[in-house]
mmCIF file of C-alpha atoms in Angstrom:
data_model
loop_
_atom_site.group_PDB
_atom_site.id
_atom_site.type_symbol
_atom_site.label_atom_id
_atom_site.label_comp_id
_atom_site.label_asym_id
_atom_site.label_seq_id
_atom_site.Cartn_x
_atom_site.Cartn_y
_atom_site.Cartn_z
ATOM 1 C CA UNK Q 1 19.095 21.818 -19.111
ATOM 2 C CA UNK Q 2 17.854 18.686 -17.354
ATOM 3 C CA UNK Q 3 15.744 15.988 -19.002
ATOM 4 C CA UNK Q 4 12.694 14.543 -17.212
ATOM 5 C CA UNK Q 5 11.451 11.268 -18.666
ATOM 6 C CA UNK Q 6 8.721 8.800 -17.726
ATOM 7 C CA UNK Q 7 8.856 5.067 -18.454
ATOM 8 C CA UNK Q 8 5.844 2.736 -18.283
ATOM 9 C CA UNK Q 9 6.821 -0.867 -17.531
ATOM 10 C CA UNK Q 10 4.763 -4.020 -17.997
ATOM 11 C CA UNK Q 11 6.023 -6.949 -15.922
ATOM 12 C CA UNK Q 12 5.903 -10.362 -17.596
ATOM 13 C CA UNK Q 13 6.787 -12.273 -14.427
ATOM 14 C CA UNK Q 14 6.532 -11.778 -10.688
ATOM 15 C CA UNK Q 15 9.025 -9.529 -8.914
ATOM 16 C CA UNK Q 16 10.923 -11.058 -5.980
ATOM 17 C CA UNK Q 17 11.863 -8.538 -3.304
ATOM 18 C CA UNK Q 18 13.241 -8.735 0.230
ATOM 19 C CA UNK Q 19 10.438 -8.889 2.765
ATOM 20 C CA UNK Q 20 11.874 -9.929 6.157
ATOM 21 C CA UNK Q 21 9.102 -10.335 8.742
ATOM 22 C CA UNK Q 22 5.845 -8.436 8.629
ATOM 23 C CA UNK Q 23 6.721 -6.691 11.898
ATOM 24 C CA UNK Q 24 10.270 -5.838 10.841
ATOM 25 C CA UNK Q 25 11.261 -2.222 10.224
ATOM 26 C CA UNK Q 26 13.449 -3.594 7.415
ATOM 27 C CA UNK Q 27 10.399 -4.659 5.400
ATOM 28 C CA UNK Q 28 10.356 -3.705 1.712
ATOM 29 C CA UNK Q 29 6.933 -3.536 0.080
ATOM 30 C CA UNK Q 30 7.977 -2.595 -3.451
ATOM 31 C CA UNK Q 31 11.021 -1.580 -5.457
ATOM 32 C CA UNK Q 32 12.347 1.669 -3.918
ATOM 33 C CA UNK Q 33 14.446 4.194 -5.799
ATOM 34 C CA UNK Q 34 17.751 3.160 -4.188
ATOM 35 C CA UNK Q 35 17.214 -0.476 -5.207
ATOM 36 C CA UNK Q 36 16.313 0.512 -8.762
ATOM 37 C CA UNK Q 37 19.388 2.737 -9.109
ATOM 38 C CA UNK Q 38 21.643 -0.068 -7.837
ATOM 39 C CA UNK Q 39 20.089 -2.484 -10.349
ATOM 40 C CA UNK Q 40 20.832 -0.030 -13.177
ATOM 41 C CA UNK Q 41 24.489 0.244 -12.084
ATOM 42 C CA UNK Q 42 24.791 -3.559 -11.912
ATOM 43 C CA UNK Q 43 23.282 -3.807 -15.386
ATOM 44 C CA UNK Q 44 25.806 -1.273 -16.701
ATOM 45 C CA UNK Q 45 28.651 -3.386 -15.276
ATOM 46 C CA UNK Q 46 27.230 -6.555 -16.865
ATOM 47 C CA UNK Q 47 26.668 -4.961 -20.275
ATOM 48 C CA UNK Q 48 29.576 -2.524 -20.635
ATOM 49 C CA UNK Q 49 32.243 -3.995 -18.379
ATOM 50 C CA UNK Q 50 34.674 -1.721 -16.549
ATOM 51 C CA UNK Q 51 33.953 1.446 -18.521
ATOM 52 C CA UNK Q 52 30.668 3.085 -19.541
ATOM 53 C CA UNK Q 53 30.850 5.868 -22.129
ATOM 54 C CA UNK Q 54 34.210 7.094 -20.879
ATOM 55 C CA UNK Q 55 33.464 6.651 -17.167
ATOM 56 C CA UNK Q 56 34.759 3.808 -15.029
ATOM 57 C CA UNK Q 57 32.070 1.602 -13.535
ATOM 58 C CA UNK Q 58 33.339 2.554 -10.064
ATOM 59 C CA UNK Q 59 32.822 6.230 -10.892
ATOM 60 C CA UNK Q 60 29.348 5.461 -12.277
ATOM 61 C CA UNK Q 61 28.425 3.675 -9.048
ATOM 62 C CA UNK Q 62 29.782 6.536 -6.932
ATOM 63 C CA UNK Q 63 27.531 9.054 -8.686
ATOM 64 C CA UNK Q 64 25.078 7.668 -11.254
ATOM 65 C CA UNK Q 65 24.133 10.165 -14.002
ATOM 66 C CA UNK Q 66 20.448 9.747 -13.164
ATOM 67 C CA UNK Q 67 18.050 10.358 -10.318
ATOM 68 C CA UNK Q 68 15.030 8.047 -10.258
ATOM 69 C CA UNK Q 69 11.771 7.513 -8.426
ATOM 70 C CA UNK Q 70 10.638 4.233 -6.947
ATOM 71 C CA UNK Q 71 8.466 1.899 -9.011
ATOM 72 C CA UNK Q 72 5.012 3.514 -8.956
ATOM 73 C CA UNK Q 73 1.660 2.046 -10.077
ATOM 74 C CA UNK Q 74 -0.133 2.633 -13.335
ATOM 75 C CA UNK Q 75 -3.498 1.209 -14.367
ATOM 76 C CA UNK Q 76 -5.500 1.502 -17.565
ATOM 77 C CA UNK Q 77 -9.248 1.007 -17.274
ATOM 78 C CA UNK Q 78 -11.152 0.231 -20.488
ATOM 79 C CA UNK Q 79 -9.566 2.192 -23.324
ATOM 80 C CA UNK Q 80 -9.067 5.287 -21.205
ATOM 81 C CA UNK Q 81 -5.734 7.009 -20.758
ATOM 82 C CA UNK Q 82 -3.150 5.479 -18.458
ATOM 83 C CA UNK Q 83 -3.831 6.421 -14.849
ATOM 84 C CA UNK Q 84 -0.598 7.022 -12.948
ATOM 85 C CA UNK Q 85 -0.212 7.012 -9.186
ATOM 86 C CA UNK Q 86 2.220 8.684 -6.785
ATOM 87 C CA UNK Q 87 2.973 8.024 -3.107
ATOM 88 C CA UNK Q 88 0.275 9.151 -0.730
ATOM 89 C CA UNK Q 89 1.677 12.175 1.132
ATOM 90 C CA UNK Q 90 2.238 11.198 4.750
ATOM 91 C CA UNK Q 91 -0.277 12.723 7.132
ATOM 92 C CA UNK Q 92 -2.958 12.913 4.445
ATOM 93 C CA UNK Q 93 -6.397 11.702 5.499
ATOM 94 C CA UNK Q 94 -8.605 9.946 2.990
ATOM 95 C CA UNK Q 95 -12.327 9.466 3.321
ATOM 96 C CA UNK Q 96 -14.833 10.582 5.905
ATOM 97 C CA UNK Q 97 -14.865 9.605 9.568
ATOM 98 C CA UNK Q 98 -17.093 6.643 8.799
ATOM 99 C CA UNK Q 99 -14.937 4.957 6.144
ATOM 100 C CA UNK Q 100 -11.421 6.235 6.916
ATOM 101 C CA UNK Q 101 -10.323 2.843 8.233
ATOM 102 C CA UNK Q 102 -10.896 1.297 4.805
ATOM 103 C CA UNK Q 103 -8.184 3.539 3.368
ATOM 104 C CA UNK Q 104 -5.502 2.965 5.996
ATOM 105 C CA UNK Q 105 -3.452 0.670 3.720
ATOM 106 C CA UNK Q 106 -3.547 2.976 0.703
ATOM 107 C CA UNK Q 107 0.043 3.779 -0.312
ATOM 108 C CA UNK Q 108 -0.561 5.450 -3.676
ATOM 109 C CA UNK Q 109 -3.010 7.988 -5.032
ATOM 110 C CA UNK Q 110 -3.964 8.872 -8.593
ATOM 111 C CA UNK Q 111 -2.203 12.054 -9.680
ATOM 112 C CA UNK Q 112 -5.488 13.859 -10.329
ATOM 113 C CA UNK Q 113 -6.417 13.447 -6.642
ATOM 114 C CA UNK Q 114 -3.602 15.695 -5.437
ATOM 115 C CA UNK Q 115 -5.208 19.023 -6.247
ATOM 116 C CA UNK Q 116 -8.197 18.317 -3.991
ATOM 117 C CA UNK Q 117 -6.220 17.161 -0.938
ATOM 118 C CA UNK Q 118 -5.749 19.194 2.189
ATOM 119 C CA UNK Q 119 -3.973 18.032 5.362
ATOM 120 C CA UNK Q 120 -6.273 17.459 8.306
ATOM 121 C CA UNK Q 121 -9.451 17.729 6.222
ATOM 122 C CA UNK Q 122 -11.728 15.199 4.591
ATOM 123 C CA UNK Q 123 -10.704 14.347 1.052
ATOM 124 C CA UNK Q 124 -13.162 14.081 -1.823
ATOM 125 C CA UNK Q 125 -14.892 10.759 -2.420
ATOM 126 C CA UNK Q 126 -12.234 8.233 -3.366
ATOM 127 C CA UNK Q 127 -12.254 4.533 -4.149
ATOM 128 C CA UNK Q 128 -9.600 1.947 -3.284
ATOM 129 C CA UNK Q 129 -8.431 -1.022 -5.332
ATOM 130 C CA UNK Q 130 -9.183 -4.578 -4.219
ATOM 131 C CA UNK Q 131 -5.636 -4.847 -2.873
ATOM 132 C CA UNK Q 132 -6.251 -1.584 -0.937
ATOM 133 C CA UNK Q 133 -2.925 -0.153 -2.079
ATOM 134 C CA UNK Q 134 -4.073 2.468 -4.601
ATOM 135 C CA UNK Q 135 -6.918 4.992 -4.564
ATOM 136 C CA UNK Q 136 -8.635 6.978 -7.300
ATOM 137 C CA UNK Q 137 -11.719 9.062 -8.020
ATOM 138 C CA UNK Q 138 -12.797 6.420 -10.556
ATOM 139 C CA UNK Q 139 -15.030 3.757 -8.906
ATOM 140 C CA UNK Q 140 -13.824 1.150 -11.430
ATOM 141 C CA UNK Q 141 -10.575 0.939 -9.482
ATOM 142 C CA UNK Q 142 -12.467 -1.078 -6.847
ATOM 143 C CA UNK Q 143 -12.521 -4.028 -9.252
ATOM 144 C CA UNK Q 144 -8.783 -3.944 -9.896
ATOM 145 C CA UNK Q 145 -6.023 -5.781 -8.032
ATOM 146 C CA UNK Q 146 -2.883 -3.871 -8.857
ATOM 147 C CA UNK Q 147 -0.473 -6.027 -6.843
ATOM 148 C CA UNK Q 148 -0.588 -9.516 -5.357
ATOM 149 C CA UNK Q 149 1.917 -10.371 -2.639
ATOM 150 C CA UNK Q 150 3.068 -13.706 -1.260
ATOM 151 C CA UNK Q 151 5.975 -13.987 1.181
ATOM 152 C CA UNK Q 152 8.177 -17.096 0.772
ATOM 153 C CA UNK Q 153 11.078 -18.155 3.053
ATOM 154 C CA UNK Q 154 14.583 -18.538 1.640
ATOM 155 C CA UNK Q 155 18.038 -19.152 3.068
ATOM 156 C CA UNK Q 156 21.676 -18.372 2.265
ATOM 157 C CA UNK Q 157 24.609 -20.539 3.351
ATOM 158 C CA UNK Q 158 28.090 -19.133 3.974
ATOM 159 C CA UNK Q 159 30.542 -21.113 1.802
ATOM 160 C CA UNK Q 160 33.275 -21.057 4.446
ATOM 161 C CA UNK Q 161 31.522 -21.337 7.796
ATOM 162 C CA UNK Q 162 28.354 -23.130 6.527
ATOM 163 C CA UNK Q 163 26.302 -20.808 8.730
ATOM 164 C CA UNK Q 164 22.761 -20.143 7.512
ATOM 165 C CA UNK Q 165 20.836 -16.907 7.182
ATOM 166 C CA UNK Q 166 17.045 -17.204 6.984
ATOM 167 C CA UNK Q 167 15.165 -14.429 5.247
ATOM 168 C CA UNK Q 168 11.997 -13.934 3.239
ATOM 169 C CA UNK Q 169 11.392 -12.995 -0.367
ATOM 170 C CA UNK Q 170 8.089 -11.596 -1.438
ATOM 171 C CA UNK Q 171 6.498 -12.322 -4.804
ATOM 172 C CA UNK Q 172 4.994 -9.108 -6.098
ATOM 173 C CA UNK Q 173 2.901 -9.577 -9.236
ATOM 174 C CA UNK Q 174 2.439 -6.406 -11.257
ATOM 175 C CA UNK Q 175 1.305 -7.905 -14.557
ATOM 176 C CA UNK Q 176 -2.050 -7.710 -16.317
ATOM 177 C CA UNK Q 177 -4.927 -8.002 -13.872
ATOM 178 C CA UNK Q 178 -8.551 -9.038 -14.161
ATOM 179 C CA UNK Q 179 -10.622 -5.957 -13.528
ATOM 180 C CA UNK Q 180 -14.229 -4.850 -13.856
ATOM 181 C CA UNK Q 181 -16.739 -7.283 -15.425
ATOM 182 C CA UNK Q 182 -14.038 -9.966 -15.584
ATOM 183 C CA UNK Q 183 -12.212 -8.120 -18.356
ATOM 184 C CA UNK Q 184 -8.449 -7.728 -18.403
ATOM 185 C CA UNK Q 185 -7.047 -4.310 -17.616
ATOM 186 C CA UNK Q 186 -3.558 -3.000 -18.093
ATOM 187 C CA UNK Q 187 -1.483 -2.677 -14.951
ATOM 188 C CA UNK Q 188 2.174 -2.200 -14.225
ATOM 189 C CA UNK Q 189 4.727 0.196 -12.819
ATOM 190 C CA UNK Q 190 6.172 3.479 -14.019
ATOM 191 C CA UNK Q 191 9.215 5.470 -13.031
ATOM 192 C CA UNK Q 192 10.222 9.078 -13.342
ATOM 193 C CA UNK Q 193 13.875 9.722 -14.201
ATOM 194 C CA UNK Q 194 15.992 12.863 -14.356
ATOM 195 C CA UNK Q 195 19.310 13.317 -16.169
ATOM 196 C CA UNK Q 196 21.404 16.333 -17.105
ATOM 197 C CA UNK Q 197 21.609 15.514 -20.818
ATOM 198 C CA UNK Q 198 19.782 13.663 -23.592
ATOM 199 C CA UNK Q 199 22.762 11.305 -23.973
ATOM 200 C CA UNK Q 200 22.529 10.299 -20.314
ATOM 201 C CA UNK Q 201 18.806 9.659 -20.730
ATOM 202 C CA UNK Q 202 19.638 7.506 -23.751
ATOM 203 C CA UNK Q 203 22.000 5.476 -21.584
ATOM 204 C CA UNK Q 204 19.308 5.065 -18.935
ATOM 205 C CA UNK Q 205 16.845 3.913 -21.593
ATOM 206 C CA UNK Q 206 19.297 1.290 -22.877
ATOM 207 C CA UNK Q 207 20.017 0.052 -19.349
ATOM 208 C CA UNK Q 208 16.295 -0.253 -18.584
ATOM 209 C CA UNK Q 209 15.816 -2.418 -21.653
ATOM 210 C CA UNK Q 210 18.699 -4.685 -20.630
ATOM 211 C CA UNK Q 211 17.443 -4.753 -17.037
ATOM 212 C CA UNK Q 212 14.010 -5.850 -18.270
ATOM 213 C CA UNK Q 213 15.587 -8.785 -20.092
ATOM 214 C CA UNK Q 214 17.845 -9.710 -17.144
ATOM 215 C CA UNK Q 215 15.144 -9.249 -14.531
ATOM 216 C CA UNK Q 216 14.861 -7.051 -11.455
ATOM 217 C CA UNK Q 217 15.108 -8.335 -7.903
ATOM 218 C CA UNK Q 218 15.884 -11.862 -6.719
ATOM 219 C CA UNK Q 219 15.651 -15.226 -8.550
ATOM 220 C CA UNK Q 220 16.482 -13.711 -11.927
ATOM 221 C CA UNK Q 221 17.911 -17.058 -13.069
ATOM 222 C CA UNK Q 222 14.372 -18.418 -12.757
ATOM 223 C CA UNK Q 223 12.966 -15.688 -14.965
ATOM 224 C CA UNK Q 224 11.649 -13.502 -12.163
ATOM 225 C CA UNK Q 225 11.357 -9.731 -12.364
ATOM 226 C CA UNK Q 226 11.334 -9.446 -16.155
ATOM 227 C CA UNK Q 227 9.556 -6.529 -17.779
ATOM 228 C CA UNK Q 228 9.191 -4.551 -20.999
ATOM 229 C CA UNK Q 229 9.225 -0.792 -21.522
ATOM 230 C CA UNK Q 230 5.884 -0.262 -23.278
ATOM 231 C CA UNK Q 231 5.787 3.540 -23.332
ATOM 232 C CA UNK Q 232 8.260 6.307 -22.677
ATOM 233 C CA UNK Q 233 8.727 9.993 -23.257
ATOM 234 C CA UNK Q 234 9.030 13.402 -21.684
ATOM 235 C CA UNK Q 235 6.758 13.483 -18.696
ATOM 236 C CA UNK Q 236 4.941 16.634 -19.768
ATOM 237 C CA UNK Q 237 4.058 14.876 -23.049
ATOM 238 C CA UNK Q 238 2.818 11.641 -21.452
ATOM 239 C CA UNK Q 239 0.921 13.351 -18.660
ATOM 240 C CA UNK Q 240 -1.353 16.263 -19.425
ATOM 241 C CA UNK Q 241 -2.453 18.654 -16.710
ATOM 242 C CA UNK Q 242 -0.673 20.436 -13.883
ATOM 243 C CA UNK Q 243 -1.430 18.044 -11.026
ATOM 244 C CA UNK Q 244 2.175 16.823 -10.795
ATOM 245 C CA UNK Q 245 4.996 19.356 -11.040
ATOM 246 C CA UNK Q 246 8.729 19.004 -10.452
ATOM 247 C CA UNK Q 247 9.352 22.712 -10.895
ATOM 248 C CA UNK Q 248 13.093 23.223 -10.456
ATOM 249 C CA UNK Q 249 12.628 26.658 -8.900
ATOM 250 C CA UNK Q 250 12.096 26.694 -5.167
ATOM 251 C CA UNK Q 251 8.678 27.893 -4.060
ATOM 252 C CA UNK Q 252 8.532 29.816 -0.810
ATOM 253 C CA UNK Q 253 6.182 28.239 1.760
ATOM 254 C CA UNK Q 254 5.443 25.252 -0.497
ATOM 255 C CA UNK Q 255 5.779 21.573 0.401
ATOM 256 C CA UNK Q 256 7.105 18.650 -1.612
ATOM 257 C CA UNK Q 257 6.505 14.903 -1.478
ATOM 258 C CA UNK Q 258 9.242 12.299 -2.052
ATOM 259 C CA UNK Q 259 8.841 9.891 -4.990
ATOM 260 C CA UNK Q 260 11.453 7.551 -3.532
ATOM 261 C CA UNK Q 261 13.704 6.966 -0.527
ATOM 262 C CA UNK Q 262 16.347 9.517 0.472
ATOM 263 C CA UNK Q 263 19.444 9.526 2.649
ATOM 264 C CA UNK Q 264 19.488 12.897 4.427
ATOM 265 C CA UNK Q 265 22.160 15.430 3.599
ATOM 266 C CA UNK Q 266 22.338 18.711 5.521
ATOM 267 C CA UNK Q 267 19.518 20.343 3.525
ATOM 268 C CA UNK Q 268 17.140 17.403 3.933
ATOM 269 C CA UNK Q 269 18.020 16.979 7.615
ATOM 270 C CA UNK Q 270 17.125 20.627 8.220
ATOM 271 C CA UNK Q 271 13.876 20.230 6.268
ATOM 272 C CA UNK Q 272 12.848 17.263 8.409
ATOM 273 C CA UNK Q 273 13.016 19.477 11.506
ATOM 274 C CA UNK Q 274 10.308 21.760 10.119
ATOM 275 C CA UNK Q 275 7.097 21.551 12.166
ATOM 276 C CA UNK Q 276 5.051 20.838 9.018
ATOM 277 C CA UNK Q 277 7.189 17.914 7.850
ATOM 278 C CA UNK Q 278 5.755 14.419 7.981
ATOM 279 C CA UNK Q 279 8.046 11.457 7.403
ATOM 280 C CA UNK Q 280 8.957 7.918 8.405
ATOM 281 C CA UNK Q 281 12.280 6.070 8.286
ATOM 282 C CA UNK Q 282 13.084 2.747 6.625
ATOM 283 C CA UNK Q 283 16.155 0.632 7.258
ATOM 284 C CA UNK Q 284 18.403 -0.657 4.468
ATOM 285 C CA UNK Q 285 20.959 -3.396 5.024
ATOM 286 C CA UNK Q 286 22.095 -6.318 2.883
ATOM 287 C CA UNK Q 287 25.153 -8.483 2.358
ATOM 288 C CA UNK Q 288 28.009 -8.643 -0.156
ATOM 289 C CA UNK Q 289 29.987 -11.705 -1.233
ATOM 290 C CA UNK Q 290 33.730 -11.166 -1.551
ATOM 291 C CA UNK Q 291 36.689 -9.828 0.325
ATOM 292 C CA UNK Q 292 39.029 -12.016 2.354
ATOM 293 C CA UNK Q 293 38.150 -15.738 2.118
ATOM 294 C CA UNK Q 294 35.215 -14.919 -0.177
ATOM 295 C CA UNK Q 295 32.760 -14.690 2.717
ATOM 296 C CA UNK Q 296 29.489 -12.813 3.021
ATOM 297 C CA UNK Q 297 29.759 -9.508 4.834
ATOM 298 C CA UNK Q 298 26.998 -7.223 6.016
ATOM 299 C CA UNK Q 299 26.840 -3.862 4.268
ATOM 300 C CA UNK Q 300 26.736 -0.768 6.414
ATOM 301 C CA UNK Q 301 23.180 -0.179 7.478
ATOM 302 C CA UNK Q 302 21.365 3.070 6.768
ATOM 303 C CA UNK Q 303 18.082 4.672 7.681
ATOM 304 C CA UNK Q 304 16.422 6.393 4.758
ATOM 305 C CA UNK Q 305 13.518 8.802 4.640
ATOM 306 C CA UNK Q 306 10.682 6.861 3.032
ATOM 307 C CA UNK Q 307 8.781 7.757 -0.109
ATOM 308 C CA UNK Q 308 5.695 9.843 0.573
ATOM 309 C CA UNK Q 309 7.547 12.024 3.079
ATOM 310 C CA UNK Q 310 6.247 15.598 3.140
ATOM 311 C CA UNK Q 311 8.904 18.297 3.504
ATOM 312 C CA UNK Q 312 9.386 22.034 2.810
ATOM 313 C CA UNK Q 313 10.597 22.822 -0.689
ATOM 314 C CA UNK Q 314 14.388 22.403 -0.866
ATOM 315 C CA UNK Q 315 14.421 21.526 -4.556
ATOM 316 C CA UNK Q 316 13.290 18.745 -6.886
ATOM 317 C CA UNK Q 317 16.270 16.469 -6.089
ATOM 318 C CA UNK Q 318 16.797 15.493 -2.456
ATOM 319 C CA UNK Q 319 19.215 13.273 -0.553
ATOM 320 C CA UNK Q 320 22.771 12.082 -1.127
ATOM 321 C CA UNK Q 321 24.815 8.939 -1.897
ATOM 322 C CA UNK Q 322 26.380 6.923 0.915
ATOM 323 C CA UNK Q 323 29.345 4.539 1.050
ATOM 324 C CA UNK Q 324 28.037 1.253 2.500
ATOM 325 C CA UNK Q 325 31.097 -0.926 1.811
ATOM 326 C CA UNK Q 326 31.444 -3.633 4.491
ATOM 327 C CA UNK Q 327 34.535 -3.582 6.678
ATOM 328 C CA UNK Q 328 37.148 -5.902 5.185
ATOM 329 C CA UNK Q 329 35.546 -5.873 1.736
ATOM 330 C CA UNK Q 330 38.315 -4.801 -0.657
ATOM 331 C CA UNK Q 331 36.927 -5.800 -4.049
ATOM 332 C CA UNK Q 332 35.444 -2.356 -4.750
ATOM 333 C CA UNK Q 333 33.470 0.384 -3.024
ATOM 334 C CA UNK Q 334 29.713 -0.095 -2.664
ATOM 335 C CA UNK Q 335 27.360 2.882 -2.724
ATOM 336 C CA UNK Q 336 23.687 3.335 -1.944
ATOM 337 C CA UNK Q 337 21.974 5.971 -4.039
ATOM 338 C CA UNK Q 338 20.067 7.972 -1.453
ATOM 339 C CA UNK Q 339 18.898 10.584 -3.969
ATOM 340 C CA UNK Q 340 15.398 10.788 -5.344
ATOM 341 C CA UNK Q 341 12.872 13.208 -6.829
ATOM 342 C CA UNK Q 342 10.347 15.321 -4.948
ATOM 343 C CA UNK Q 343 7.248 16.853 -6.523
ATOM 344 C CA UNK Q 344 5.441 20.022 -5.486
ATOM 345 C CA UNK Q 345 2.312 19.543 -3.441
ATOM 346 C CA UNK Q 346 -0.705 21.800 -4.020
ATOM 347 C CA UNK Q 347 -0.773 25.157 -2.247
ATOM 348 C CA UNK Q 348 -3.315 23.723 0.218
ATOM 349 C CA UNK Q 349 -0.392 21.931 1.880
ATOM 350 C CA UNK Q 350 1.448 25.179 2.572
#
């Protein structure tokens, strides 16, 4: 029996993520599921060495014992319960004809908004945060800035050829924010994780704690990307209501929405061809240091289905892992975890 767990994270420093150019299709605007899974594997290697609970680190990287979502927003207004957000299903319209433009940038919606959504129809009255990234039925969200972003240039230099590679890193602040009436509100990110056993979830919990101390993303030596796990537990215990379901049984004529990025396997590729599917693709690249002459080599590039994609129900876990080891890199195999979770959309999306 699988274990579904939610973790609420509070960041104590800014998160540095790859940004590229604003017009680049390689732009990353948060911490997607594949990046988070890779960070957990790297943490396991740093903490446990070559073997993790009887499995080699290479085997762990080839098929991690977890499936995770991307980092998703949470906000706490006043002393109310934590409000969690999920990706806005692609193709979903928000607002009336007169104010729809104001919601174009919204990437996340409060979970309790899902039940009142219907593709192609006006949604109920919603309010967007000051950063325009999250939307909720609660008007207090308009006073909250969930994320602040600043792109900064950086450069890498090849040790052998001295050639330079210019890129951008984006500072993404997800810490406490000043909200309504100038008062501080809680804000951070949460993830949903699935494992087969309680022991595997325990391992994931330990790795998250170590990852929070080490930092997530770039510039960890400068204290960037550090966080604390402030709340955790079975998702059905932390979140009351039936607005978000990862029912493991397939529902005929129902749609799901991706909580992270996925590399298509045969089932997902077939689902994307459905006339009711709505999705976009994101490109993942990167470099690795090693191999002959200790030079930087480009990893094999992939196109992943982005979070928020709307597809027919093929199950609660979608996607597959891919070998992205650069040619000539013989230190070890490198894998990108193209699996993520998909939740059931309301019947109005059928």
